[in-house]
């Protein structure tokens, strides 16, 4: 199986078209096992993403929330949220992803649909996501509507686009009613998320250079101990673990081009080819040479 990889800009924004300007909706079946290392890295995009788990189990992270999603469950992932996914205990997972730009719902800029119903949700950092559970009746309706979008994408009736928009509008109506009925304390923006984005962007921009904890902490104007605690709390890994993971991930494309192990190690910020090989094997379960030879054979 050819491996999938998330392509991102330096600020972690995903480089991928989700539909087009005329119809900004993408319906696709994904498999976590198709990604290198059985995971996709933290990234974000302006599109809203709805997920329905078709089989297996996945560990999903959105901003500072972690979810274990199993067959039949789903997830609402808000616009511009940082998210990543991982294999859970080596299990495979196939899932449906429905990704759409908010303007598909509100039409033209500053319409009442945008200002009253869409921006109300997508501008609130504290509403980054919602797990859709099988035993909650209104969640069941959303999950059923997501499945209907999948059926439509397969059958492509003459009014496909119209039916998809109507289903997404019904889903959004359910989400709107839910969020408007939350207590006021749940409506406060979470300022720490910008700090998290700043840390991740800094590491992404400088991963191929020598980075110290002092550098990262200074970039976001906090002390080293607070920086470590903050990152571990929200990312479920240390800054150093994330840096190593990112370096290995970014080395894969270079190896695919047939570059030498020594040069690849230097290009992604490892101090020596031996250390690169050690960390690479930890994550990839093979050596860089074995990976390069396999992928290019």
Coordinates of C-alpha atoms in Angstrom, one line a residue:
X1 CA 0.0 0.0 0.0
X2 CA 1.4 3.4 -0.9
X3 CA 1.6 5.6 2.2
X4 CA -0.3 8.8 2.6
X5 CA 1.2 11.9 4.1
X6 CA -0.2 15.2 5.3
X7 CA 1.4 18.1 3.4
X8 CA 1.6 21.3 5.5
X9 CA 2.9 24.8 5.3
X10 CA 5.3 26.2 7.8
X11 CA 2.5 27.4 10.0
X12 CA 0.9 23.9 10.0
X13 CA -1.9 24.8 7.6
X14 CA -2.6 21.8 5.4
X15 CA -1.8 22.1 1.7
X16 CA -4.8 20.3 0.2
X17 CA -7.8 21.2 -1.8
X18 CA -11.1 20.3 0.0
X19 CA -13.4 20.5 -3.0
X20 CA -13.2 23.7 -5.1
X21 CA -14.5 27.2 -5.1
X22 CA -17.8 26.3 -6.8
X23 CA -18.4 23.3 -4.5
X24 CA -16.1 23.4 -1.4
X25 CA -16.9 20.0 -0.1
X26 CA -14.6 16.9 0.0
X27 CA -16.0 13.4 0.8
X28 CA -13.3 10.8 1.2
X29 CA -12.6 7.4 2.8
X30 CA -9.4 7.4 4.8
X31 CA -7.4 4.8 6.6
X32 CA -5.1 5.6 9.5
X33 CA -2.8 2.6 8.6
X34 CA -2.2 4.2 5.2
X35 CA -0.2 7.0 6.9
X36 CA 3.5 6.7 7.6
X37 CA 3.9 5.7 11.2
X38 CA 0.2 5.0 11.4
X39 CA -0.5 8.7 12.2
X40 CA -1.0 12.1 10.7
X41 CA 0.8 15.1 12.1
X42 CA -0.8 18.1 13.7
X43 CA -2.2 20.5 11.1
X44 CA -5.2 22.8 10.6
X45 CA -7.4 24.0 7.8
X46 CA -10.2 26.6 7.5
X47 CA -12.6 23.8 6.5
X48 CA -14.9 22.1 9.0
X49 CA -14.5 18.3 9.2
X50 CA -17.0 15.7 10.1
X51 CA -15.7 12.1 10.7
X52 CA -17.6 8.8 10.8
X53 CA -15.7 5.7 11.9
X54 CA -16.5 2.9 9.5
X55 CA -14.3 0.2 11.1
X56 CA -11.7 -0.1 13.8
X57 CA -10.5 2.4 16.4
X58 CA -8.5 5.6 16.2
X59 CA -7.0 8.0 18.7
X60 CA -7.8 11.6 17.7
X61 CA -6.5 14.8 19.1
X62 CA -8.1 18.3 18.5
X63 CA -6.5 21.2 20.3
X64 CA -6.3 20.1 23.9
X65 CA -9.0 17.4 23.6
X66 CA -8.2 13.7 23.1
X67 CA -10.7 11.1 21.8
X68 CA -10.8 7.4 21.3
X69 CA -13.3 6.8 18.4
X70 CA -14.6 3.3 17.6
X71 CA -16.8 1.9 14.8
X72 CA -20.1 3.8 14.5
X73 CA -18.9 6.9 16.3
X74 CA -18.0 10.2 14.8
X75 CA -16.5 13.6 15.4
X76 CA -17.1 17.3 14.7
X77 CA -13.9 19.2 14.1
X78 CA -14.3 22.9 14.0
X79 CA -12.7 25.3 11.5
X80 CA -9.0 26.2 12.1
X81 CA -8.4 23.7 14.9
X82 CA -5.1 21.8 15.3
X83 CA -5.7 18.1 15.0
X84 CA -3.8 14.9 14.6
X85 CA -4.7 11.2 14.5
X86 CA -2.9 8.0 15.6
X87 CA -3.4 4.2 15.4
X88 CA -4.7 2.9 18.8
X89 CA -2.8 -0.1 20.1
X90 CA -1.8 -1.0 16.5
X91 CA -5.5 -1.3 15.3
X92 CA -6.4 -0.4 11.8
X93 CA -9.2 2.2 11.3
X94 CA -11.1 3.2 8.2
X95 CA -13.2 6.3 8.4
X96 CA -15.2 8.7 6.3
X97 CA -14.2 12.3 6.2
X98 CA -16.6 15.1 5.1
X99 CA -14.7 18.4 4.9
X100 CA -16.4 21.6 3.8
X101 CA -15.7 25.3 3.9
X102 CA -18.0 27.4 6.1
X103 CA -19.0 29.6 3.2
X104 CA -20.8 26.7 1.7
X105 CA -23.4 27.1 4.4
X106 CA -23.6 30.9 4.6
X107 CA -23.3 32.0 1.0
X108 CA -22.1 35.6 0.8
X109 CA -19.9 37.5 3.3
X110 CA -21.7 39.1 6.3
X111 CA -25.0 37.4 5.6
X112 CA -27.1 36.8 8.6
X113 CA -26.4 33.1 8.2
X114 CA -22.7 33.8 8.6
X115 CA -22.9 36.4 11.4
X116 CA -25.6 34.7 13.5
X117 CA -25.2 31.0 12.9
X118 CA -21.8 30.2 11.5
X119 CA -19.3 32.7 13.1
X120 CA -21.1 32.1 16.5
X121 CA -19.6 28.6 16.5
X122 CA -16.4 28.7 14.4
X123 CA -15.0 31.8 16.2
X124 CA -15.1 30.2 19.7
X125 CA -11.9 28.3 20.5
X126 CA -13.6 26.5 23.4
X127 CA -15.9 24.7 20.8
X128 CA -13.1 23.0 18.9
X129 CA -14.8 19.6 18.7
X130 CA -17.6 17.3 19.7
X131 CA -17.6 13.5 19.9
X132 CA -20.7 12.0 18.2
X133 CA -21.8 9.0 20.2
X134 CA -24.1 6.2 19.1
X135 CA -26.2 6.3 22.3
X136 CA -27.1 10.0 22.1
X137 CA -30.2 10.4 19.9
X138 CA -29.4 13.7 18.3
X139 CA -25.8 12.5 17.7
X140 CA -27.3 9.5 16.0
X141 CA -29.2 11.8 13.6
X142 CA -26.0 13.6 12.7
X143 CA -24.2 10.3 12.1
X144 CA -27.0 9.1 9.9
X145 CA -26.8 12.4 7.9
X146 CA -23.1 12.0 7.4
X147 CA -23.7 8.4 6.1
X148 CA -26.3 9.8 3.7
X149 CA -23.7 12.2 2.4
X150 CA -21.4 9.3 1.8
X151 CA -24.2 7.4 -0.1
X152 CA -24.9 10.5 -2.2
X153 CA -21.2 10.9 -3.1
X154 CA -21.2 7.3 -4.4
X155 CA -24.5 7.5 -6.3
X156 CA -24.1 11.1 -7.5
X157 CA -27.8 11.9 -8.3
X158 CA -28.6 14.9 -10.5
X159 CA -29.2 17.1 -7.5
X160 CA -26.2 15.8 -5.6
X161 CA -24.8 19.2 -4.6
X162 CA -28.2 20.5 -3.4
X163 CA -28.9 17.4 -1.3
X164 CA -25.4 17.6 0.3
X165 CA -25.9 21.2 1.2
X166 CA -29.3 20.4 2.8
X167 CA -27.8 17.6 4.9
X168 CA -25.0 19.8 6.1
X169 CA -27.4 22.6 7.0
X170 CA -29.4 20.1 9.1
X171 CA -26.2 19.0 10.8
X172 CA -25.3 22.6 11.5
X173 CA -28.7 23.4 12.9
X174 CA -28.3 20.5 15.4
X175 CA -24.8 21.8 16.4
X176 CA -26.1 25.4 16.7
X177 CA -28.9 24.3 19.0
X178 CA -26.4 22.4 21.2
X179 CA -23.8 25.1 21.5
X180 CA -26.4 27.9 22.1
X181 CA -27.7 25.9 25.1
X182 CA -24.4 25.5 26.8
X183 CA -23.8 27.5 30.0
X184 CA -22.0 30.8 29.6
X185 CA -18.8 29.5 31.1
X186 CA -18.4 27.2 28.1
X187 CA -18.5 30.2 25.7
X188 CA -15.2 31.8 26.7
X189 CA -12.4 31.8 24.2
X190 CA -9.3 29.9 25.2
X191 CA -6.3 32.1 24.8
X192 CA -3.8 29.3 25.5
X193 CA -4.6 27.8 22.1
X194 CA -2.7 30.7 20.3
X195 CA 0.3 29.9 22.5
X196 CA 0.1 26.3 21.5
X197 CA -0.1 27.2 17.8
X198 CA 2.9 29.5 18.2
X199 CA 5.0 26.7 19.8
X200 CA 4.1 24.2 17.1
X201 CA 4.8 26.7 14.3
X202 CA 8.1 27.7 15.8
X203 CA 9.2 24.0 16.0
X204 CA 8.0 23.4 12.4
X205 CA 9.8 26.4 11.1
X206 CA 13.1 25.5 12.9
X207 CA 13.0 21.7 13.2
X208 CA 16.1 21.3 10.9
X209 CA 18.2 23.4 13.1
X210 CA 19.5 23.0 16.7
X211 CA 16.5 24.0 18.9
X212 CA 16.8 24.3 22.7
X213 CA 14.1 24.5 25.3
X214 CA 15.3 28.0 26.0
X215 CA 14.6 28.9 22.4
X216 CA 11.0 27.6 22.4
X217 CA 10.2 29.1 25.8
X218 CA 11.6 32.5 24.8
X219 CA 9.6 32.5 21.6
X220 CA 6.3 32.4 23.6
X221 CA 7.6 34.4 26.6
X222 CA 7.3 31.9 29.3
X223 CA 9.8 30.0 31.6
X224 CA 11.2 26.6 30.6
X225 CA 9.3 24.6 33.2
X226 CA 6.0 26.2 32.3
X227 CA 6.7 25.6 28.6
X228 CA 7.4 21.9 29.2
X229 CA 4.3 21.5 31.4
X230 CA 2.0 23.4 29.0
X231 CA 3.1 21.5 25.9
X232 CA 2.9 18.1 27.6
X233 CA -0.6 18.9 29.0
X234 CA -2.0 19.8 25.7
X235 CA -0.1 17.6 23.3
X236 CA 0.3 14.4 25.4
X237 CA 4.0 14.3 24.5
X238 CA 7.1 16.3 25.4
X239 CA 8.5 19.1 23.1
X240 CA 11.6 16.9 22.5
X241 CA 9.4 13.9 21.5
X242 CA 7.4 16.1 19.1
X243 CA 10.6 17.5 17.6
X244 CA 12.1 14.0 17.0
X245 CA 8.8 12.7 15.5
X246 CA 8.6 15.7 13.2
X247 CA 12.2 15.3 12.0
X248 CA 11.6 11.6 11.2
X249 CA 8.4 12.5 9.4
X250 CA 10.0 15.2 7.3
X251 CA 12.9 12.9 6.4
X252 CA 10.7 10.4 4.6
X253 CA 10.2 12.5 1.5
X254 CA 13.9 13.1 1.3
X255 CA 14.6 9.3 1.5
X256 CA 12.0 8.7 -1.2
X257 CA 14.1 10.9 -3.5
X258 CA 17.1 8.5 -2.9
X259 CA 19.2 10.9 -0.9
X260 CA 22.0 9.4 1.3
X261 CA 21.4 8.7 5.0
X262 CA 24.1 11.1 6.1
X263 CA 22.8 14.0 4.1
X264 CA 19.2 13.3 5.0
X265 CA 20.1 13.3 8.7
X266 CA 21.7 16.7 8.4
X267 CA 18.9 18.2 6.4
X268 CA 16.3 17.4 9.1
X269 CA 18.4 18.5 12.1
X270 CA 20.0 15.3 13.4
X271 CA 23.5 15.7 14.8
X272 CA 24.7 12.4 13.4
X273 CA 23.6 9.7 11.0
X274 CA 23.9 7.1 13.8
X275 CA 21.5 9.0 16.1
X276 CA 19.1 9.6 13.2
X277 CA 19.1 5.8 12.5
X278 CA 18.4 5.1 16.1
X279 CA 15.4 7.4 16.3
X280 CA 14.2 6.5 12.8
X281 CA 14.0 2.8 13.8
X282 CA 12.2 3.7 17.0
X283 CA 9.3 5.2 15.0
X284 CA 9.4 3.4 11.7
X285 CA 10.4 -0.1 12.9
X286 CA 13.1 -0.3 10.2
X287 CA 16.4 1.5 9.4
X288 CA 16.5 4.6 7.0
X289 CA 18.3 2.5 4.5
X290 CA 15.7 -0.3 4.6
X291 CA 12.9 2.3 4.2
X292 CA 14.7 4.0 1.3
X293 CA 15.4 0.7 -0.5
X294 CA 11.9 -0.6 0.0
X295 CA 10.1 2.6 -1.1
X296 CA 12.4 3.0 -4.2
X297 CA 12.4 -0.7 -5.2

